[in-house]
Tab-separated table of C-alpha atoms and ligand atoms in Angstrom:
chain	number	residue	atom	x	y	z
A	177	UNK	CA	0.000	0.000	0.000
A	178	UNK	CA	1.983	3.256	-1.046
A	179	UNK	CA	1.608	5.979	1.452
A	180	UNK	CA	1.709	9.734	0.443
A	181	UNK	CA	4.613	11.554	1.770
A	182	UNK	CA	2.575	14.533	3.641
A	183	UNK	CA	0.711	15.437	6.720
A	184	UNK	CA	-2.201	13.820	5.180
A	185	UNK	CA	-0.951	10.355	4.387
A	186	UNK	CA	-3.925	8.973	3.390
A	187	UNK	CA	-4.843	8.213	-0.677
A	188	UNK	CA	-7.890	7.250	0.737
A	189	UNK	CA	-10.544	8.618	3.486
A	190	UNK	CA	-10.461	7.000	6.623
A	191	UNK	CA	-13.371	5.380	8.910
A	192	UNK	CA	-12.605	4.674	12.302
A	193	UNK	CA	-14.136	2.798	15.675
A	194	UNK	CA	-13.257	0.953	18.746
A	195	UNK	CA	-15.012	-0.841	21.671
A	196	UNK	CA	-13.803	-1.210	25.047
A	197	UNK	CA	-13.179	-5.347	26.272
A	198	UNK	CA	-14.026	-4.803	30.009
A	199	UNK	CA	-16.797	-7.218	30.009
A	200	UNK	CA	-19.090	-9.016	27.319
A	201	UNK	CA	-20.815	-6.814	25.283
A	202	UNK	CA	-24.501	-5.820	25.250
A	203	UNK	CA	-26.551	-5.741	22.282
A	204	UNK	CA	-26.355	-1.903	22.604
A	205	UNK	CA	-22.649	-2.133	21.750
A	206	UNK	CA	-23.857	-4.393	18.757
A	207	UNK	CA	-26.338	-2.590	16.883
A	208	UNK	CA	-25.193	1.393	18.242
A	209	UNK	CA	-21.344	0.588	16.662
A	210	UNK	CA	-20.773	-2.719	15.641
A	211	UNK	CA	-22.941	-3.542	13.530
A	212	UNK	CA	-23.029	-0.103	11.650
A	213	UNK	CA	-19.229	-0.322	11.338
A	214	UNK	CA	-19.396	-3.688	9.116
A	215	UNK	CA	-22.002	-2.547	7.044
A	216	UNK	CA	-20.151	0.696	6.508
A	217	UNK	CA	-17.205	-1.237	6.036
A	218	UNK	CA	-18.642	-3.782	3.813
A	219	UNK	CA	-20.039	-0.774	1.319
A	220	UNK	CA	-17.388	1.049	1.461
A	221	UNK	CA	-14.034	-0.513	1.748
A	222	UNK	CA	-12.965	0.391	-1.813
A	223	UNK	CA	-13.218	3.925	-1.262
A	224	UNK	CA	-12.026	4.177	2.624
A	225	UNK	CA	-9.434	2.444	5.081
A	226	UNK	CA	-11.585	0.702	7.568
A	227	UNK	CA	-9.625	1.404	11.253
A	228	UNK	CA	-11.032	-1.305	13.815
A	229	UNK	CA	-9.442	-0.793	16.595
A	230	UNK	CA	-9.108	-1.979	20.215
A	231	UNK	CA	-8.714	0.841	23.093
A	232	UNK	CA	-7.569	-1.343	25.171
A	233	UNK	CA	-6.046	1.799	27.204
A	234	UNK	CA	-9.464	2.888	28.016
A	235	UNK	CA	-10.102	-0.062	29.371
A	236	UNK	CA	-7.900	-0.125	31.920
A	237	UNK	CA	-9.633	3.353	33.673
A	238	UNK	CA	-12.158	0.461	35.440
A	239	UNK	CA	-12.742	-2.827	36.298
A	240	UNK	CA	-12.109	-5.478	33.839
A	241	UNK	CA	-13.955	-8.367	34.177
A	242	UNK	CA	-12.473	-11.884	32.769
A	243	UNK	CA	-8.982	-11.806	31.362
A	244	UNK	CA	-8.122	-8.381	28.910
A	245	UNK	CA	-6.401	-10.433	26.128
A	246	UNK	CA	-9.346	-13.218	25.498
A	247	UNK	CA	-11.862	-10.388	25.562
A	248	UNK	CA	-9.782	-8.204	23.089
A	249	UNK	CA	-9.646	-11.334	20.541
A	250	UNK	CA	-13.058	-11.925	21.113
A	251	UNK	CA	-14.034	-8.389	20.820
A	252	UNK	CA	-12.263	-8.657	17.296
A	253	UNK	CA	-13.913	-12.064	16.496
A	254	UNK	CA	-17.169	-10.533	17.049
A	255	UNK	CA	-16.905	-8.279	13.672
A	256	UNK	CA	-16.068	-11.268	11.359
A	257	UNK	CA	-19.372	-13.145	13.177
A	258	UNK	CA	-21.051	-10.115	12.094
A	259	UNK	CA	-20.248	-10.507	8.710
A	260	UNK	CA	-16.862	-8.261	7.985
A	261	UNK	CA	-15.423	-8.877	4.798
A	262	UNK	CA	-12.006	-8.442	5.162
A	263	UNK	CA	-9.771	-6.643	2.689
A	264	UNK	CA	-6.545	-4.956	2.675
A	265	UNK	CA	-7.967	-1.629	3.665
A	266	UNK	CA	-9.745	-2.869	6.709
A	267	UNK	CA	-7.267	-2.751	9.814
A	268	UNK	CA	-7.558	-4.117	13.400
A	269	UNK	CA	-4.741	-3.081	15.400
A	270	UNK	CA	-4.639	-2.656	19.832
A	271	UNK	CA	-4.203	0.951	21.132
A	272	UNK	CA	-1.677	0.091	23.733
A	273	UNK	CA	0.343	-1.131	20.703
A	274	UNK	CA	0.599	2.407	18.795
A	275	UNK	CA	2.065	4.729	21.340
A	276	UNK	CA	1.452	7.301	19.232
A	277	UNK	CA	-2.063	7.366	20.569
A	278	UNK	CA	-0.717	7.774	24.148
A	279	UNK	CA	1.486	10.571	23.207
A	280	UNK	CA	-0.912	12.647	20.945
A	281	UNK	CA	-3.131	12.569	24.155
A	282	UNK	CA	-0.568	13.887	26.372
A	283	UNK	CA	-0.157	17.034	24.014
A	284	UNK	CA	-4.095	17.678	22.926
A	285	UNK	CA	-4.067	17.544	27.078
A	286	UNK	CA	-2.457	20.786	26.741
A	287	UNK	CA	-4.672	22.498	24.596
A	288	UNK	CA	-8.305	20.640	26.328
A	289	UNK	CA	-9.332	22.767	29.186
A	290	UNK	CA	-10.180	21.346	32.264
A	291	UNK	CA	-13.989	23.114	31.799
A	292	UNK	CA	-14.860	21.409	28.824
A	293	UNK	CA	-13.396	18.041	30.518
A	294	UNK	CA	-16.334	18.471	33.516
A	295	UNK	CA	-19.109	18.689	31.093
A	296	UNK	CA	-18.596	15.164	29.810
A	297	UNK	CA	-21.737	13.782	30.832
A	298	UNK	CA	-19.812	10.453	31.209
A	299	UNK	CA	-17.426	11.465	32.925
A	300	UNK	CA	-20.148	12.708	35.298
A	301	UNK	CA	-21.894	9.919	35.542
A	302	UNK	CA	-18.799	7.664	36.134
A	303	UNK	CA	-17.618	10.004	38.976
A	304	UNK	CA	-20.905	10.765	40.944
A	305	UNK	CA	-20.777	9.254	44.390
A	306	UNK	CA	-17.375	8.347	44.245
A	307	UNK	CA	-15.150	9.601	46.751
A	308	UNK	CA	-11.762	9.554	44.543
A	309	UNK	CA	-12.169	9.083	40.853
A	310	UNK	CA	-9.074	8.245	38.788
A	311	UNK	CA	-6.999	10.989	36.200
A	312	UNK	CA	-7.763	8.379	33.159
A	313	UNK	CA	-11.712	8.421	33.485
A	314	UNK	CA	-11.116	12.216	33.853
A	315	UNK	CA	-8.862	12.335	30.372
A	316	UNK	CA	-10.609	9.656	28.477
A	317	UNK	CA	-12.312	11.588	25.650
A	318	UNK	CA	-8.956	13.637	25.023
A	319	UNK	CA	-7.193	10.104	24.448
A	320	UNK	CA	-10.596	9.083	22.437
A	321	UNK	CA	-9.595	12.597	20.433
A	322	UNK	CA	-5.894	11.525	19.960
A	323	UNK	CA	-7.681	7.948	18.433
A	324	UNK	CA	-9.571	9.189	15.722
A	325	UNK	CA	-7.357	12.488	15.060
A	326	UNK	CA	-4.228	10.219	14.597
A	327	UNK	CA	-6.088	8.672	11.285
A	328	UNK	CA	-7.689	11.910	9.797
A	329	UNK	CA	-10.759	9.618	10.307
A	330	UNK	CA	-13.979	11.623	9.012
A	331	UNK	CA	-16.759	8.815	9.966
A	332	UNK	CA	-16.522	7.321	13.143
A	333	UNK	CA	-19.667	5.052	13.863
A	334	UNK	CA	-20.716	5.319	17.888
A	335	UNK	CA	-24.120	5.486	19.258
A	336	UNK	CA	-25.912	8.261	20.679
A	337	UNK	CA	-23.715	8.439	24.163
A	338	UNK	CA	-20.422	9.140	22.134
A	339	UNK	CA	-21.893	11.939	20.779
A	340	UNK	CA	-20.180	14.451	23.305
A	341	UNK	CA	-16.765	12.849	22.696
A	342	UNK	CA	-16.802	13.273	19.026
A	343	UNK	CA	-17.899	16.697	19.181
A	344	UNK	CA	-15.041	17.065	21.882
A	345	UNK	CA	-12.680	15.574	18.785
A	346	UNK	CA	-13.497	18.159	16.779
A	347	UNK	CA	-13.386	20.894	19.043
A	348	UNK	CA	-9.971	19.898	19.392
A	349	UNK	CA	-8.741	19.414	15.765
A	350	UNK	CA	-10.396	23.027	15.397
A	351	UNK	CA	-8.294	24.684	17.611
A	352	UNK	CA	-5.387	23.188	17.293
A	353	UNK	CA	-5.396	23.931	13.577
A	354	UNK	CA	-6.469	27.419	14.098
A	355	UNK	CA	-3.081	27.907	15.820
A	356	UNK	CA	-1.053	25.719	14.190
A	357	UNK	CA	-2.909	25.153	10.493
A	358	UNK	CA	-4.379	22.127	8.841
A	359	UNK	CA	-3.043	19.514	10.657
A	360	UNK	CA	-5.863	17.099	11.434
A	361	UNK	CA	-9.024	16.443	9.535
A	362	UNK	CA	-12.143	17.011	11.445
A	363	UNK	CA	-14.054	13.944	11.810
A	364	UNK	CA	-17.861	15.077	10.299
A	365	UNK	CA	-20.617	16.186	12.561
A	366	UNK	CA	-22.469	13.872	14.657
A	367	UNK	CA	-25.698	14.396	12.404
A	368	UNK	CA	-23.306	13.547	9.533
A	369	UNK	CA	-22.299	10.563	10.681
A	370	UNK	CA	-25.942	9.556	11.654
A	371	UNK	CA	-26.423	10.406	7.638
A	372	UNK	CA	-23.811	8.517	6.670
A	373	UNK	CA	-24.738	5.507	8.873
A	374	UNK	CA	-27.926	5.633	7.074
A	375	UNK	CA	-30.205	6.264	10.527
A	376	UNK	CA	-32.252	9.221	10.932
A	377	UNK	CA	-30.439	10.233	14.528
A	378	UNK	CA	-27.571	8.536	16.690
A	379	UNK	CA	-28.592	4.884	17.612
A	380	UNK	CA	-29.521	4.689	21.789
A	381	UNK	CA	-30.425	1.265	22.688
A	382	UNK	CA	-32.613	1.085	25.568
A	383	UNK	CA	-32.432	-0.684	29.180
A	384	UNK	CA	-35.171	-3.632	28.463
A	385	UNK	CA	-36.823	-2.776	31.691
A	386	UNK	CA	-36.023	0.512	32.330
A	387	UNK	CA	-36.453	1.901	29.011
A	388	UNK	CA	-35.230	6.025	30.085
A	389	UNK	CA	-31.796	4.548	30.320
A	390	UNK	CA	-29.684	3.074	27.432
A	391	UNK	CA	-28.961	-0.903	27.826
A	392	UNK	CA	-25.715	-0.966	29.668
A	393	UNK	CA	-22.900	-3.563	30.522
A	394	UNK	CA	-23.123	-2.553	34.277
A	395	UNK	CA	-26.620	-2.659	34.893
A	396	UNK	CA	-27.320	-5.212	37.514
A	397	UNK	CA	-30.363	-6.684	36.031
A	398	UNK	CA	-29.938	-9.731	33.926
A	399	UNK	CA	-33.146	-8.687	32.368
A	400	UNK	CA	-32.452	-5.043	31.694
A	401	UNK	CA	-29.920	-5.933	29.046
A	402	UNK	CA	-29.121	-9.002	26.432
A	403	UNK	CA	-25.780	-9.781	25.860
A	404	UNK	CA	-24.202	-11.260	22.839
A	405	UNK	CA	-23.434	-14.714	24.963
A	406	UNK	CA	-26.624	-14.889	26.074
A	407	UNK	CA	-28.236	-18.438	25.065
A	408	UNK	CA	-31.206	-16.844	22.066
A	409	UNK	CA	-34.158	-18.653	23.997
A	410	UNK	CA	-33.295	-16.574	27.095
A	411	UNK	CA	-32.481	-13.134	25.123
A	412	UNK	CA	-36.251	-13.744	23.602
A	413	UNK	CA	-38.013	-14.168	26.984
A	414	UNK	CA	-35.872	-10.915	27.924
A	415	UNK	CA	-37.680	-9.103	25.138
A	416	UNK	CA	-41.217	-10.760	26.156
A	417	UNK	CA	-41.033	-9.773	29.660
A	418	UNK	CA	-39.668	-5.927	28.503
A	419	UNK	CA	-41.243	-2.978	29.865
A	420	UNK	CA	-44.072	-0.734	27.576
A	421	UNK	CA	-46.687	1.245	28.822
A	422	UNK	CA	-50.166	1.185	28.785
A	423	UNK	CA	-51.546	3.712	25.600
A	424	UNK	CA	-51.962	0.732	23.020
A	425	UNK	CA	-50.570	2.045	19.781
A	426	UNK	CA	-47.541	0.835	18.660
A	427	UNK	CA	-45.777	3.816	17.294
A	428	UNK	CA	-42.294	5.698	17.753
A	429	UNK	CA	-42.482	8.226	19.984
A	430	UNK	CA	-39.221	7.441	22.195
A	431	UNK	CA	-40.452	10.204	24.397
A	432	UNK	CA	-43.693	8.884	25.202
A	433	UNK	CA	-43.166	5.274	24.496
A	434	UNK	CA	-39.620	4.495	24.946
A	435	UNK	CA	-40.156	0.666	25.557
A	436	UNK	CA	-41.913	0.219	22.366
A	437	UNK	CA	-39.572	2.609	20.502
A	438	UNK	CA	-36.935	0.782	21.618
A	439	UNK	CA	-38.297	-2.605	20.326
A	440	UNK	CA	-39.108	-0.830	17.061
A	441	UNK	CA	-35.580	-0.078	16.553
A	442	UNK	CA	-34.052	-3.259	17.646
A	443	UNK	CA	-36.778	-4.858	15.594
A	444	UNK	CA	-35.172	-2.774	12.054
A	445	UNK	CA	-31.515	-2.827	12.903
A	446	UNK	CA	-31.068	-6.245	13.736
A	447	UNK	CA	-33.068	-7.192	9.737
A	448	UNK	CA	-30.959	-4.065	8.498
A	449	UNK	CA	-34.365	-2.380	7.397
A	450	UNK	CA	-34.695	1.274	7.629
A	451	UNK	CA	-37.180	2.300	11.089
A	452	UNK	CA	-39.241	4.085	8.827
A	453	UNK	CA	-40.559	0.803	7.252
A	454	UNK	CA	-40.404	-1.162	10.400
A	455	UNK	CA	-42.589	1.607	11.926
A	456	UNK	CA	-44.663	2.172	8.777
A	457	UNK	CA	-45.138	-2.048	9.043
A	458	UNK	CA	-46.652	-1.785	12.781
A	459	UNK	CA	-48.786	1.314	12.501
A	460	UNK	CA	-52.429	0.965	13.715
A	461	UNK	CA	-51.278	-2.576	15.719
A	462	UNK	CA	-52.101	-2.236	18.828
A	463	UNK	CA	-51.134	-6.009	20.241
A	464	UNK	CA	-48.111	-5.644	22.059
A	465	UNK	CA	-47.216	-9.053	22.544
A	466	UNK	CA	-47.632	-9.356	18.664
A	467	UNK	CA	-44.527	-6.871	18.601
A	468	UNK	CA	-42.866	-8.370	21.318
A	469	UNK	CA	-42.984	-12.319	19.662
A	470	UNK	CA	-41.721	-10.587	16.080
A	471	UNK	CA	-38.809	-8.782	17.850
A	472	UNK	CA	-38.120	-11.951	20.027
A	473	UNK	CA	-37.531	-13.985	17.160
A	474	UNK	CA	-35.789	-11.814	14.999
A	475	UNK	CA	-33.150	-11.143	18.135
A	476	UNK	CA	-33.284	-14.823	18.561
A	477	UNK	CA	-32.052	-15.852	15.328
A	478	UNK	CA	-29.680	-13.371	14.690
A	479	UNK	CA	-27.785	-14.413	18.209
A	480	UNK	CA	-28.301	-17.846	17.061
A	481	UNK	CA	-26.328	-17.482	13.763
A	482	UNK	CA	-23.839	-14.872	15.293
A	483	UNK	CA	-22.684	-17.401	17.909
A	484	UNK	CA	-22.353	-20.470	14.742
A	485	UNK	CA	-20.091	-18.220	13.284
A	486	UNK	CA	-18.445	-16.848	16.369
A	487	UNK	CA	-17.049	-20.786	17.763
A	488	UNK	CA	-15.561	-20.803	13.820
A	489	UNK	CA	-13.083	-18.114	14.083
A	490	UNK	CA	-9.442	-18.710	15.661
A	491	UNK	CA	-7.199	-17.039	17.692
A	492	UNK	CA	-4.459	-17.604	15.447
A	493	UNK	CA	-6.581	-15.524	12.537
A	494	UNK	CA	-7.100	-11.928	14.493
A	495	UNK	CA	-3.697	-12.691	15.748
A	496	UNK	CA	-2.574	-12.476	12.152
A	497	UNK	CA	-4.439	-9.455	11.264
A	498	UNK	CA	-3.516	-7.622	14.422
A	499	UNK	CA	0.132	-8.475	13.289
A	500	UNK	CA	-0.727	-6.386	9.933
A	501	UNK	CA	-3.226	-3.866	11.365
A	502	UNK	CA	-0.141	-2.420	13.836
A	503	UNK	CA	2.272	-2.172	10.760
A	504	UNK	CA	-0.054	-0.071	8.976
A	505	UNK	CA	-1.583	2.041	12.193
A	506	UNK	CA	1.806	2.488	13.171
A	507	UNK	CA	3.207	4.050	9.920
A	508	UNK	CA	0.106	6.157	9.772
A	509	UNK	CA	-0.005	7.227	13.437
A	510	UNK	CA	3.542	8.242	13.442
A	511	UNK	CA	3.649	10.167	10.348
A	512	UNK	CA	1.192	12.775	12.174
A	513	UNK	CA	2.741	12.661	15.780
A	514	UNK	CA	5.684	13.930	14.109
A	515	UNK	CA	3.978	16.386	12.191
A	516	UNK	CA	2.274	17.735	15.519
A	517	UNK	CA	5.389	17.379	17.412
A	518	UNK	CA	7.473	20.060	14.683
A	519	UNK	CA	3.753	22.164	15.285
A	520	UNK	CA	4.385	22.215	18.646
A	521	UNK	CA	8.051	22.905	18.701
A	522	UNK	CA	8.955	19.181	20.162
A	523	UNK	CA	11.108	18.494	16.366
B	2010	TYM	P1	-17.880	1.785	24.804
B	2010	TYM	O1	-16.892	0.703	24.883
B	2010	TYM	O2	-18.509	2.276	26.065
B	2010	TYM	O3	-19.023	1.360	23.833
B	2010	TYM	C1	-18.709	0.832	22.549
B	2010	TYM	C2	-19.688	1.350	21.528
B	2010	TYM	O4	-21.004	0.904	21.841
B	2010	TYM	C3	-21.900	1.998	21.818
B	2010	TYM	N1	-22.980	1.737	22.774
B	2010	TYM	C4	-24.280	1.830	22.462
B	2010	TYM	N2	-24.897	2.160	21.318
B	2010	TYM	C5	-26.249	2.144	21.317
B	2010	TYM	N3	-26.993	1.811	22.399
B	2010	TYM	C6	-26.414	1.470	23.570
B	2010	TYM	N4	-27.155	1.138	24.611
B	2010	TYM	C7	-24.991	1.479	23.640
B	2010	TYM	N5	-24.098	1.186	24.609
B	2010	TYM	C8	-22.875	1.366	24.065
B	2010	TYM	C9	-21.039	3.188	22.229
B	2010	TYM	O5	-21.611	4.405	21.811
B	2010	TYM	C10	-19.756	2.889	21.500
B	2010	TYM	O6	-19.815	3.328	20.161
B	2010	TYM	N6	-15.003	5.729	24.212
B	2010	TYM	C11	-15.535	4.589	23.531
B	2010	TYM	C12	-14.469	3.713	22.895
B	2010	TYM	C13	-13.503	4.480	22.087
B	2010	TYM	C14	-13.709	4.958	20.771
B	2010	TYM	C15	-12.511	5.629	20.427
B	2010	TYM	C16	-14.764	4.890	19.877
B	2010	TYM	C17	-12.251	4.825	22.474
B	2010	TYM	N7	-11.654	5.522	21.461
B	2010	TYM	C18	-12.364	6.239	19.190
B	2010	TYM	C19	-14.612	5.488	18.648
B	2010	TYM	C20	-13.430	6.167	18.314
B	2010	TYM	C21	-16.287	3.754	24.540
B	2010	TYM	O7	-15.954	3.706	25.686
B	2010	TYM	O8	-17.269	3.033	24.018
């Protein structure tokens, strides 16, 4: 792959994601990043590098539960279950193995301000109650910056709570080049990205029994969230028993209706059909359980065939293309720490 000699070293635009390995992930992680990031990837692969990447540093601001190396080849095995086809343009690499990353942090920590920092909303939420909350969880979306600013990457597929951070990103790139020029490419707007993911708004998948809350790793209840492990009888009778309300019209109104919203969605990005027809489909139903069985099923059978091919994939293959990933995110990553080292005075 030739590589052009410039700031901008890419021939080709640049998509980019990662997903943390504390735990197992929830079907939230699935369909809000996952998911959107191999259909991306499959469409456009030709036209883009493909970054998949494990930030395996941000992992380590909290507890990790099981052992950090299976869960980061797992975490990896999970996109070629999902259907990645793999091409020379699509690269996995680990964060902690591009030091780059660490050391662009370190100097877009001196240009973040410590006000914008507070207003994370996770950062909030991770902190409150907490007597003594660690520097990293504090710093995390300035190393999430250095991640996607590295790579000039313009499309960077989260859900809904990564908004802030990606905003954050370009916030960053913006004032940085103000003072030093075009140096980094500013990843596009979050409605841009929605766009470009083909959904009408960022993707929030919601607690199945609390449906105000998105479906998180570290909710207690078994029932609030399905995981990808989770046997697909038991992941249906967690979508049976999920909460709705009482006004008997199936519609999306996530405000009023979150719990049926919520299924609505699930129900059109788990068939990859647009929530316009899955809504358009359901309007004027008013049998909840009707809903319920359809999304049951459909969530079912996709965890059914995502765990066939899941138990096919080998160490020994992500092993291989982590091998090639780090060559490539290496080359790339240090290419613009140098250039932002000579901004900065450092060369
Ligand atoms: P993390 O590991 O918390 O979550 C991984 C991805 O899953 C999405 N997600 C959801 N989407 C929809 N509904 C939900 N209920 C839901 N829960 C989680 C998250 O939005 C995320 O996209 N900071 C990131 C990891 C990261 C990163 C990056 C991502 C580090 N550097 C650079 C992109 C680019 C994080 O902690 O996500």
């Amino acid at each position: 792959m030739t590589i052009a000699n410039s700031t901008k070293p890419h021939t080709q635009p640049t998509i980019l994601t990662g997903l943390r390995v504390n735990s197992e992930m929830t079907l939230g992680n699935f369909l809000g990043a996952l998911l959107p990031m191999v259909r991306l990837a499959n469409a456009h692969s030709d036209q883009y590098h493909v970054n998949i990447f494990v930030p395996d540093l941000h992992s380590i601001i909290s507890e990790i539960d099981g052992n950090l190396q299976q869960n980061l080849l797992k975490s990896l095995k999970y996109f070629l279950a999902a259907g990645l086809n793999l091409n020379p343009n699509i690269h996995f690499y680990r964060q902690s193995r591009v030091p780059a990353h660490s050391e662009l942090c370190w100097i877009l920590n001196c240009v973040a301000t410590m006000g914008e920092l507070n207003r994370m909303t996770q950062y909030k939420d991770k902190s409150e109650g907490k007597d003594s909350v660690n520097v990293g969880i504090f710093d995390y979306p300035v190393l999430m910056a250095a991640d996607i600013l590295l790579y000039d990457a313009e499309f960077v597929p989260v859900g809904e709570d990564q908004f802030q951070h990606l905003e954050l990103a370009r916030r960053l790139a913006q004032r940085f080049n103000h003072r030093f020029g075009d140096l980094f490419t500013l990843p596009a707007e979050p409605k841009d990205q929605a766009k470009f993911m083909n959904v009408d708004h960022g993707i929030r998948i919601r607690d199945l029994q609390n449906p105000e809350k998105k479906m998180s790793k570290s909710t207690a209840s078994a029932n609030s969230k399905i995981m990808l492990s989770d046997d697909p009888k038991a992941a249906a009778k967690k979508i049976m028993s999920a909460t709705t309300d009482s006004l008997g019209k199936i519609q999306y109104d996530m405000f009023n209706q979150p719990g049926i919203s919520n299924l609505l969605q699930i129900e059109a990005l788990v068939n990859d059909q647009p929530l316009q027809d899955v809504i358009s489909t359901w309007a004027g139903e008013t049998h909840y359980g009707d809903l319920k069985q359809k999304v049951a099923a459909s969530v079912s059978t996709f965890l059914d065939d995502f765990q066939r091919k899941l138990a096919t994939i080998s160490d020994a293959e992500i092993l291989d293309l982590l091998t090639t990933g780090e060559t490539y995110a290496n080359a790339i990553a240090n290419r613009k720490l140098a250039a932002v080292q000579t901004a900065f005075g450092l060369r």
